[in-house]
């Protein structure tokens, strides 16, 4: 590999061919807490290809008031990055741009005049606060479903107030919400609690999608290291995910 990222590490194995599409990452520069420049984005895109992904859907944050992104601006920035990536010879299909929408104080306004950037043709990726549960979440998800959207919840293993043994996760599954866990959770990137919850959810058959949630080259390095984790390879061989449908 030509990337500077791999100088100090073993070269990655393309184990994520089994998924095909990364459907959650933050690689549009300077729009959220993800990539800071085009060079970093391109290095991360090359990493995705090196570990086996052949398609990527980029999902910047939409969050009130921290990331007040506008859909039309994000689409233009994605088009610019796609052009720059092609110029740099990146060999991954930049299949589309979605969003990771925080269900927060501004979310109800989004529902009144929806302009969601979707993952694939029908899914909306949403996230909760990482700190405390917001009231009325179930009702807003139900409103989305009534408008015809399929809802994917990003990284449920990372919410400290949601436990696999509790009723909250099971209620969301009963409501028809898809779950997406972060690949790096399986390696302990977010701590042991998130790791244990991710594996528990997999065993219960509660995980439809896996995403990298890649933000920068630190995530990319961790992802490369994870390709040598035999337990992760067994997960990919054992479980069927819906990533390839995107």
PDB file of C-alpha atoms in Angstrom:
ATOM      1  CA  UNK A   1       0.000   0.000   0.000  1.00  0.00           C
ATOM      2  CA  UNK A   2       1.161   3.513  -0.788  1.00  0.00           C
ATOM      3  CA  UNK A   3      -0.656   5.237   2.029  1.00  0.00           C
ATOM      4  CA  UNK A   4       1.378   6.747   4.843  1.00  0.00           C
ATOM      5  CA  UNK A   5      -1.238   5.374   7.187  1.00  0.00           C
ATOM      6  CA  UNK A   6       0.158   1.846   6.946  1.00  0.00           C
ATOM      7  CA  UNK A   7       3.872   2.500   7.485  1.00  0.00           C
ATOM      8  CA  UNK A   8       3.865   1.414  11.132  1.00  0.00           C
ATOM      9  CA  UNK A   9       1.149  -1.225  10.918  1.00  0.00           C
ATOM     10  CA  UNK A  10       0.514  -4.509   9.200  1.00  0.00           C
ATOM     11  CA  UNK A  11      -1.278  -4.028   5.928  1.00  0.00           C
ATOM     12  CA  UNK A  12      -5.040  -4.442   6.256  1.00  0.00           C
ATOM     13  CA  UNK A  13      -6.989  -7.430   5.082  1.00  0.00           C
ATOM     14  CA  UNK A  14     -10.073  -6.799   2.916  1.00  0.00           C
ATOM     15  CA  UNK A  15     -12.442  -8.554   5.337  1.00  0.00           C
ATOM     16  CA  UNK A  16     -15.242  -6.032   4.839  1.00  0.00           C
ATOM     17  CA  UNK A  17     -15.935  -7.301   1.323  1.00  0.00           C
ATOM     18  CA  UNK A  18     -18.701  -9.205   3.110  1.00  0.00           C
ATOM     19  CA  UNK A  19     -20.457  -5.887   3.795  1.00  0.00           C
ATOM     20  CA  UNK A  20     -19.715  -4.167   0.493  1.00  0.00           C
ATOM     21  CA  UNK A  21     -21.050  -0.735   1.466  1.00  0.00           C
ATOM     22  CA  UNK A  22     -20.060   1.516   4.328  1.00  0.00           C
ATOM     23  CA  UNK A  23     -23.269   3.399   5.053  1.00  0.00           C
ATOM     24  CA  UNK A  24     -22.174   5.632   7.953  1.00  0.00           C
ATOM     25  CA  UNK A  25     -19.113   7.894   7.921  1.00  0.00           C
ATOM     26  CA  UNK A  26     -18.155  11.565   8.236  1.00  0.00           C
ATOM     27  CA  UNK A  27     -15.778  12.287   5.378  1.00  0.00           C
ATOM     28  CA  UNK A  28     -17.078  15.524   3.865  1.00  0.00           C
ATOM     29  CA  UNK A  29     -14.479  18.024   5.079  1.00  0.00           C
ATOM     30  CA  UNK A  30     -15.287  20.801   7.543  1.00  0.00           C
ATOM     31  CA  UNK A  31     -19.022  20.213   7.989  1.00  0.00           C
ATOM     32  CA  UNK A  32     -19.049  18.388  11.336  1.00  0.00           C
ATOM     33  CA  UNK A  33     -16.612  16.707  13.726  1.00  0.00           C
ATOM     34  CA  UNK A  34     -15.288  14.478  10.954  1.00  0.00           C
ATOM     35  CA  UNK A  35     -12.638  15.054   8.303  1.00  0.00           C
ATOM     36  CA  UNK A  36     -10.814  18.388   8.447  1.00  0.00           C
ATOM     37  CA  UNK A  37      -9.560  18.548   4.860  1.00  0.00           C
ATOM     38  CA  UNK A  38      -9.827  16.870   1.456  1.00  0.00           C
ATOM     39  CA  UNK A  39      -6.494  15.111   1.910  1.00  0.00           C
ATOM     40  CA  UNK A  40      -7.723  13.431   5.089  1.00  0.00           C
ATOM     41  CA  UNK A  41     -10.977  12.444   3.397  1.00  0.00           C
ATOM     42  CA  UNK A  42      -9.140  10.882   0.481  1.00  0.00           C
ATOM     43  CA  UNK A  43      -6.816   8.958   2.792  1.00  0.00           C
ATOM     44  CA  UNK A  44      -9.831   7.624   4.692  1.00  0.00           C
ATOM     45  CA  UNK A  45     -11.604   6.678   1.456  1.00  0.00           C
ATOM     46  CA  UNK A  46      -8.503   4.784   0.343  1.00  0.00           C
ATOM     47  CA  UNK A  47      -8.542   2.995   3.690  1.00  0.00           C
ATOM     48  CA  UNK A  48     -12.156   1.938   3.195  1.00  0.00           C
ATOM     49  CA  UNK A  49     -11.196   0.415  -0.142  1.00  0.00           C
ATOM     50  CA  UNK A  50      -8.138  -1.284   1.352  1.00  0.00           C
ATOM     51  CA  UNK A  51     -10.201  -3.053   4.031  1.00  0.00           C
ATOM     52  CA  UNK A  52     -12.672  -4.372   1.463  1.00  0.00           C
ATOM     53  CA  UNK A  53     -15.476  -1.840   0.992  1.00  0.00           C
ATOM     54  CA  UNK A  54     -16.406  -1.141  -2.625  1.00  0.00           C
ATOM     55  CA  UNK A  55     -19.079   1.526  -1.972  1.00  0.00           C
ATOM     56  CA  UNK A  56     -19.524   4.325   0.528  1.00  0.00           C
ATOM     57  CA  UNK A  57     -22.448   6.516   1.557  1.00  0.00           C
ATOM     58  CA  UNK A  58     -21.276   9.566   3.508  1.00  0.00           C
ATOM     59  CA  UNK A  59     -23.508  10.747   6.349  1.00  0.00           C
ATOM     60  CA  UNK A  60     -22.648  14.131   7.925  1.00  0.00           C
ATOM     61  CA  UNK A  61     -24.250  15.219  11.167  1.00  0.00           C
ATOM     62  CA  UNK A  62     -27.422  17.303  11.245  1.00  0.00           C
ATOM     63  CA  UNK A  63     -27.713  18.502  14.823  1.00  0.00           C
ATOM     64  CA  UNK A  64     -29.236  21.546  16.542  1.00  0.00           C
ATOM     65  CA  UNK A  65     -27.431  23.849  17.284  1.00  0.00           C
ATOM     66  CA  UNK A  66     -23.995  22.282  16.854  1.00  0.00           C
ATOM     67  CA  UNK A  67     -24.108  21.274  13.181  1.00  0.00           C
ATOM     68  CA  UNK A  68     -26.735  23.375  11.404  1.00  0.00           C
ATOM     69  CA  UNK A  69     -26.052  21.843   8.010  1.00  0.00           C
ATOM     70  CA  UNK A  70     -28.280  22.424   4.991  1.00  0.00           C
ATOM     71  CA  UNK A  71     -29.075  19.554   2.659  1.00  0.00           C
ATOM     72  CA  UNK A  72     -28.388  21.440  -0.590  1.00  0.00           C
ATOM     73  CA  UNK A  73     -24.995  22.627   0.652  1.00  0.00           C
ATOM     74  CA  UNK A  74     -24.065  19.118   1.765  1.00  0.00           C
ATOM     75  CA  UNK A  75     -24.998  17.700  -1.642  1.00  0.00           C
ATOM     76  CA  UNK A  76     -22.735  20.233  -3.353  1.00  0.00           C
ATOM     77  CA  UNK A  77     -19.859  19.539  -0.985  1.00  0.00           C
ATOM     78  CA  UNK A  78     -20.301  15.815  -1.586  1.00  0.00           C
ATOM     79  CA  UNK A  79     -20.155  16.383  -5.348  1.00  0.00           C
ATOM     80  CA  UNK A  80     -16.934  18.368  -4.897  1.00  0.00           C
ATOM     81  CA  UNK A  81     -15.364  15.619  -2.802  1.00  0.00           C
ATOM     82  CA  UNK A  82     -16.435  12.981  -5.295  1.00  0.00           C
ATOM     83  CA  UNK A  83     -14.689  14.921  -8.060  1.00  0.00           C
ATOM     84  CA  UNK A  84     -11.524  15.354  -5.975  1.00  0.00           C
ATOM     85  CA  UNK A  85     -11.524  11.656  -5.072  1.00  0.00           C
ATOM     86  CA  UNK A  86     -11.789  10.682  -8.739  1.00  0.00           C
ATOM     87  CA  UNK A  87      -8.933  13.043  -9.579  1.00  0.00           C
ATOM     88  CA  UNK A  88      -6.847  11.381  -6.854  1.00  0.00           C
ATOM     89  CA  UNK A  89      -7.574   7.911  -8.221  1.00  0.00           C
ATOM     90  CA  UNK A  90      -9.665   6.654  -5.311  1.00  0.00           C
ATOM     91  CA  UNK A  91     -11.027   3.252  -6.294  1.00  0.00           C
ATOM     92  CA  UNK A  92     -14.259   3.221  -4.311  1.00  0.00           C
ATOM     93  CA  UNK A  93     -17.760   3.987  -5.529  1.00  0.00           C
ATOM     94  CA  UNK A  94     -18.986   7.111  -3.739  1.00  0.00           C
ATOM     95  CA  UNK A  95     -22.548   5.932  -4.054  1.00  0.00           C
ATOM     96  CA  UNK A  96     -24.359   8.768  -2.317  1.00  0.00           C
ATOM     97  CA  UNK A  97     -24.733  11.201   0.524  1.00  0.00           C
ATOM     98  CA  UNK A  98     -27.137  10.733   3.421  1.00  0.00           C
ATOM     99  CA  UNK A  99     -27.237  12.316   6.835  1.00  0.00           C
ATOM    100  CA  UNK A 100     -27.013  11.357  10.471  1.00  0.00           C
ATOM    101  CA  UNK A 101     -29.925  13.258  11.996  1.00  0.00           C
ATOM    102  CA  UNK A 102     -29.903  13.884  15.733  1.00  0.00           C
ATOM    103  CA  UNK A 103     -33.365  13.598  17.264  1.00  0.00           C
ATOM    104  CA  UNK A 104     -33.109  16.799  19.284  1.00  0.00           C
ATOM    105  CA  UNK A 105     -34.946  20.056  19.965  1.00  0.00           C
ATOM    106  CA  UNK A 106     -34.898  20.972  16.263  1.00  0.00           C
ATOM    107  CA  UNK A 107     -35.989  17.630  14.874  1.00  0.00           C
ATOM    108  CA  UNK A 108     -39.720  18.322  15.000  1.00  0.00           C
ATOM    109  CA  UNK A 109     -39.191  21.205  12.552  1.00  0.00           C
ATOM    110  CA  UNK A 110     -37.486  18.810  10.151  1.00  0.00           C
ATOM    111  CA  UNK A 111     -40.533  16.550  10.267  1.00  0.00           C
ATOM    112  CA  UNK A 112     -42.845  19.412   9.340  1.00  0.00           C
ATOM    113  CA  UNK A 113     -41.021  19.976   6.041  1.00  0.00           C
ATOM    114  CA  UNK A 114     -38.854  16.913   5.481  1.00  0.00           C
ATOM    115  CA  UNK A 115     -35.773  17.218   3.269  1.00  0.00           C
ATOM    116  CA  UNK A 116     -33.889  14.239   4.617  1.00  0.00           C
ATOM    117  CA  UNK A 117     -30.788  13.041   2.816  1.00  0.00           C
ATOM    118  CA  UNK A 118     -31.442   9.315   2.787  1.00  0.00           C
ATOM    119  CA  UNK A 119     -29.239   6.266   2.986  1.00  0.00           C
ATOM    120  CA  UNK A 120     -30.099   4.389  -0.156  1.00  0.00           C
ATOM    121  CA  UNK A 121     -33.557   5.098  -1.512  1.00  0.00           C
ATOM    122  CA  UNK A 122     -35.662   4.849   1.629  1.00  0.00           C
ATOM    123  CA  UNK A 123     -33.714   4.870   4.894  1.00  0.00           C
ATOM    124  CA  UNK A 124     -33.106   7.790   7.242  1.00  0.00           C
ATOM    125  CA  UNK A 125     -30.217   7.404   9.676  1.00  0.00           C
ATOM    126  CA  UNK A 126     -30.987   8.944  13.064  1.00  0.00           C
ATOM    127  CA  UNK A 127     -29.096   9.185  16.321  1.00  0.00           C
ATOM    128  CA  UNK A 128     -29.935   9.947  19.927  1.00  0.00           C
ATOM    129  CA  UNK A 129     -28.016  12.017  22.434  1.00  0.00           C
ATOM    130  CA  UNK A 130     -25.028  10.147  23.815  1.00  0.00           C
ATOM    131  CA  UNK A 131     -25.712  11.571  27.273  1.00  0.00           C
ATOM    132  CA  UNK A 132     -29.404  11.481  28.130  1.00  0.00           C
ATOM    133  CA  UNK A 133     -32.634  10.219  26.661  1.00  0.00           C
ATOM    134  CA  UNK A 134     -34.949  12.778  25.086  1.00  0.00           C
ATOM    135  CA  UNK A 135     -38.691  12.679  25.688  1.00  0.00           C
ATOM    136  CA  UNK A 136     -40.979  12.052  22.714  1.00  0.00           C
ATOM    137  CA  UNK A 137     -38.490  10.086  20.626  1.00  0.00           C
ATOM    138  CA  UNK A 138     -40.855   7.177  19.947  1.00  0.00           C
ATOM    139  CA  UNK A 139     -43.554   9.560  18.705  1.00  0.00           C
ATOM    140  CA  UNK A 140     -41.159  11.308  16.305  1.00  0.00           C
ATOM    141  CA  UNK A 141     -39.940   7.992  14.927  1.00  0.00           C
ATOM    142  CA  UNK A 142     -43.565   6.920  14.461  1.00  0.00           C
ATOM    143  CA  UNK A 143     -44.247  10.193  12.602  1.00  0.00           C
ATOM    144  CA  UNK A 144     -41.338   9.446  10.282  1.00  0.00           C
ATOM    145  CA  UNK A 145     -42.641   5.957   9.601  1.00  0.00           C
ATOM    146  CA  UNK A 146     -46.108   7.336   8.848  1.00  0.00           C
ATOM    147  CA  UNK A 147     -44.495   9.610   6.256  1.00  0.00           C
ATOM    148  CA  UNK A 148     -43.025   6.537   4.555  1.00  0.00           C
ATOM    149  CA  UNK A 149     -39.467   6.600   5.889  1.00  0.00           C
ATOM    150  CA  UNK A 150     -37.613   3.532   7.115  1.00  0.00           C
ATOM    151  CA  UNK A 151     -35.622   4.462  10.203  1.00  0.00           C
ATOM    152  CA  UNK A 152     -32.123   3.234  11.048  1.00  0.00           C
ATOM    153  CA  UNK A 153     -30.834   3.995  14.535  1.00  0.00           C
ATOM    154  CA  UNK A 154     -27.106   4.700  14.560  1.00  0.00           C
ATOM    155  CA  UNK A 155     -24.902   2.907  17.104  1.00  0.00           C
ATOM    156  CA  UNK A 156     -27.450   1.880  19.787  1.00  0.00           C
ATOM    157  CA  UNK A 157     -24.614   0.128  21.610  1.00  0.00           C
ATOM    158  CA  UNK A 158     -23.132   3.536  22.486  1.00  0.00           C
ATOM    159  CA  UNK A 159     -26.099   4.973  24.400  1.00  0.00           C
ATOM    160  CA  UNK A 160     -25.358   4.410  28.107  1.00  0.00           C
ATOM    161  CA  UNK A 161     -29.039   4.627  29.059  1.00  0.00           C
ATOM    162  CA  UNK A 162     -30.031   1.804  26.674  1.00  0.00           C
ATOM    163  CA  UNK A 163     -29.353  -1.781  27.735  1.00  0.00           C
ATOM    164  CA  UNK A 164     -29.847  -4.939  25.737  1.00  0.00           C
ATOM    165  CA  UNK A 165     -31.667  -6.534  28.683  1.00  0.00           C
ATOM    166  CA  UNK A 166     -33.941  -3.500  29.155  1.00  0.00           C
ATOM    167  CA  UNK A 167     -37.207  -2.688  27.435  1.00  0.00           C
ATOM    168  CA  UNK A 168     -35.998   0.329  25.445  1.00  0.00           C
ATOM    169  CA  UNK A 169     -34.146  -1.521  22.712  1.00  0.00           C
ATOM    170  CA  UNK A 170     -36.805  -4.209  22.429  1.00  0.00           C
ATOM    171  CA  UNK A 171     -39.517  -1.566  22.092  1.00  0.00           C
ATOM    172  CA  UNK A 172     -37.645   0.097  19.232  1.00  0.00           C
ATOM    173  CA  UNK A 173     -37.228  -3.247  17.472  1.00  0.00           C
ATOM    174  CA  UNK A 174     -40.954  -3.927  17.907  1.00  0.00           C
ATOM    175  CA  UNK A 175     -41.579  -0.503  16.377  1.00  0.00           C
ATOM    176  CA  UNK A 176     -39.715  -1.573  13.237  1.00  0.00           C
ATOM    177  CA  UNK A 177     -36.535   0.430  13.751  1.00  0.00           C
ATOM    178  CA  UNK A 178     -33.403  -0.973  12.111  1.00  0.00           C
ATOM    179  CA  UNK A 179     -30.204  -1.037  14.180  1.00  0.00           C
ATOM    180  CA  UNK A 180     -26.754  -0.117  12.884  1.00  0.00           C
ATOM    181  CA  UNK A 181     -23.765  -0.847  15.081  1.00  0.00           C
ATOM    182  CA  UNK A 182     -20.314   0.624  14.601  1.00  0.00           C
ATOM    183  CA  UNK A 183     -17.728  -1.852  13.360  1.00  0.00           C
ATOM    184  CA  UNK A 184     -15.135  -0.359  15.711  1.00  0.00           C
ATOM    185  CA  UNK A 185     -17.354  -1.136  18.710  1.00  0.00           C
ATOM    186  CA  UNK A 186     -16.462  -4.793  18.157  1.00  0.00           C
ATOM    187  CA  UNK A 187     -12.823  -3.982  18.877  1.00  0.00           C
ATOM    188  CA  UNK A 188     -13.457  -1.924  21.997  1.00  0.00           C
ATOM    189  CA  UNK A 189     -12.837   1.458  20.343  1.00  0.00           C
ATOM    190  CA  UNK A 190     -15.652   3.028  22.398  1.00  0.00           C
ATOM    191  CA  UNK A 191     -15.023   1.029  25.570  1.00  0.00           C
ATOM    192  CA  UNK A 192     -15.889  -2.388  26.931  1.00  0.00           C
ATOM    193  CA  UNK A 193     -19.552  -1.637  27.643  1.00  0.00           C
ATOM    194  CA  UNK A 194     -20.276  -0.691  24.024  1.00  0.00           C
ATOM    195  CA  UNK A 195     -18.326  -3.745  22.860  1.00  0.00           C
ATOM    196  CA  UNK A 196     -20.308  -6.152  25.031  1.00  0.00           C
ATOM    197  CA  UNK A 197     -23.620  -4.605  24.017  1.00  0.00           C
ATOM    198  CA  UNK A 198     -22.710  -4.812  20.318  1.00  0.00           C
ATOM    199  CA  UNK A 199     -21.929  -8.534  20.540  1.00  0.00           C
ATOM    200  CA  UNK A 200     -25.058  -9.163  22.617  1.00  0.00           C
ATOM    201  CA  UNK A 201     -27.216  -7.398  20.019  1.00  0.00           C
ATOM    202  CA  UNK A 202     -25.645  -9.471  17.258  1.00  0.00           C
ATOM    203  CA  UNK A 203     -26.445 -12.691  19.096  1.00  0.00           C
ATOM    204  CA  UNK A 204     -30.058 -11.576  19.524  1.00  0.00           C
ATOM    205  CA  UNK A 205     -30.357 -10.891  15.785  1.00  0.00           C
ATOM    206  CA  UNK A 206     -31.030  -7.194  16.358  1.00  0.00           C
ATOM    207  CA  UNK A 207     -28.434  -5.776  13.943  1.00  0.00           C
ATOM    208  CA  UNK A 208     -29.311  -5.128  10.298  1.00  0.00           C
ATOM    209  CA  UNK A 209     -26.480  -2.753   9.338  1.00  0.00           C
ATOM    210  CA  UNK A 210     -22.863  -2.136  10.271  1.00  0.00           C
ATOM    211  CA  UNK A 211     -21.072   1.154   9.613  1.00  0.00           C
ATOM    212  CA  UNK A 212     -17.572   2.425  10.244  1.00  0.00           C
ATOM    213  CA  UNK A 213     -18.661   5.837  11.577  1.00  0.00           C
ATOM    214  CA  UNK A 214     -15.221   6.905  10.353  1.00  0.00           C
ATOM    215  CA  UNK A 215     -14.351  10.506  11.199  1.00  0.00           C
ATOM    216  CA  UNK A 216     -10.624  10.806  10.539  1.00  0.00           C
ATOM    217  CA  UNK A 217      -7.339   8.947  10.138  1.00  0.00           C
ATOM    218  CA  UNK A 218      -7.335   7.815  13.778  1.00  0.00           C
ATOM    219  CA  UNK A 219     -10.519   5.845  13.017  1.00  0.00           C
ATOM    220  CA  UNK A 220      -8.900   4.602   9.816  1.00  0.00           C
ATOM    221  CA  UNK A 221      -5.908   3.227  11.705  1.00  0.00           C
ATOM    222  CA  UNK A 222      -8.198   1.456  14.166  1.00  0.00           C
ATOM    223  CA  UNK A 223     -10.211  -0.003  11.281  1.00  0.00           C
ATOM    224  CA  UNK A 224      -7.064  -1.370   9.632  1.00  0.00           C
ATOM    225  CA  UNK A 225      -6.008  -3.016  12.883  1.00  0.00           C
ATOM    226  CA  UNK A 226      -9.462  -4.519  13.286  1.00  0.00           C
ATOM    227  CA  UNK A 227      -9.114  -6.456  10.040  1.00  0.00           C
ATOM    228  CA  UNK A 228      -6.718  -8.780  11.885  1.00  0.00           C
ATOM    229  CA  UNK A 229      -9.268  -9.520  14.626  1.00  0.00           C
ATOM    230  CA  UNK A 230     -10.444 -13.112  14.113  1.00  0.00           C
ATOM    231  CA  UNK A 231     -13.560 -12.584  16.212  1.00  0.00           C
ATOM    232  CA  UNK A 232     -14.670  -9.781  13.893  1.00  0.00           C
ATOM    233  CA  UNK A 233     -14.007 -11.979  10.864  1.00  0.00           C
ATOM    234  CA  UNK A 234     -16.256 -14.652  12.407  1.00  0.00           C
ATOM    235  CA  UNK A 235     -19.028 -12.078  12.912  1.00  0.00           C
ATOM    236  CA  UNK A 236     -18.873 -11.152   9.234  1.00  0.00           C
ATOM    237  CA  UNK A 237     -18.979 -14.814   8.220  1.00  0.00           C
ATOM    238  CA  UNK A 238     -21.807 -15.748  10.597  1.00  0.00           C
ATOM    239  CA  UNK A 239     -24.262 -12.848  10.277  1.00  0.00           C
ATOM    240  CA  UNK A 240     -26.148 -11.488   7.291  1.00  0.00           C
ATOM    241  CA  UNK A 241     -26.296  -7.687   7.033  1.00  0.00           C
ATOM    242  CA  UNK A 242     -28.304  -5.434   4.750  1.00  0.00           C
ATOM    243  CA  UNK A 243     -25.384  -3.224   3.681  1.00  0.00           C
ATOM    244  CA  UNK A 244     -25.100  -4.903   0.297  1.00  0.00           C
ATOM    245  CA  UNK A 245     -28.681  -3.931  -0.525  1.00  0.00           C
ATOM    246  CA  UNK A 246     -27.692  -0.243  -0.544  1.00  0.00           C
TER     247      UNK A 246
END
